[in-house]
């Protein structure tokens, strides 16, 4: 039996889980108040604080760090790399320490896992970080040579549910063609072809359908006019399209539950906007089906919005039923996805990847 410690840092919390093989035997969210985090200017400055909180929790729960076969952290903002399970190395630590690709709480995942693994005498890993990039050369072309389409999406959850869906239809992930739709605060729609996400919208930068709080792809000329109107700062515009867009912009809330409640109360505007979000998601699913030449084994709906069978799931099925069977896996169990990625390595089902080798190889490929 393999015992795996999972560390998933968020902006104001650190999720901890302990797995014995596939079974989660302990789960806890360590909350960090604004006052506790206030002294730290940069996210990496929180490292010792979060490490102490993790060790204290493990001790109180009766675990020693030496009990674990492996430790896995949430992957942060790294250079683009293919999907898979990566052994944490010094190159990765250096880039995350100095936030060379951007600052985010998830950057702490690999660093915390590495330090604790050293103390435990075992290895540290990350699995399918948001920077996973397996796009084809065709998909990377934007329409202008000064712009390159980037792959930033919910890779961890997408890859995990894609493996689950492939198993359900009697195939290995590397044999299946799937469209995976993660629907949360951000929405990403990926074309999974034989184990690789060959095309996907950039969910971080606003590409794709609008979401509970993001505007998605907007009419380009209108956006340019707004930017050069002289009325608004860059920061104001960025906040409008990522944070104050989508449901927030139209309805004043990012809560899908609140919108569903309004629809139940016959709010026609709420229904129109919410249905429009489903309509846009469906159109992007259709785009991915076209990119796959219609060879789609299944469409997978996941993320928080997939819990809404009454409206969102129902409407989506009405639009996309003709493409392929629809499988629904609500939520996004990141801790289990991380544990399963490491478990595949521990069992010898796949080899761990080396970060600097894969990042350098990607750089060579995309610079051709």
PDB file of C-alpha atoms in Angstrom, residues 9 124 160 231 313 334 363 368:
ATOM      1  CA  UNK A   9      -2.291  25.729  -1.737  1.00  0.00           C
ATOM      2  CA  UNK A 124       8.078  15.076  -4.427  1.00  0.00           C
ATOM      3  CA  UNK A 160      -8.407  13.258 -14.452  1.00  0.00           C
ATOM      4  CA  UNK A 231     -11.687  57.112 -19.853  1.00  0.00           C
ATOM      5  CA  UNK A 313     -26.602  20.402 -18.154  1.00  0.00           C
ATOM      6  CA  UNK A 334      -8.063  18.127  -7.375  1.00  0.00           C
ATOM      7  CA  UNK A 363      10.722  25.836 -26.392  1.00  0.00           C
ATOM      8  CA  UNK A 368      10.747  26.469 -35.223  1.00  0.00           C
TER       9      UNK A 368
END
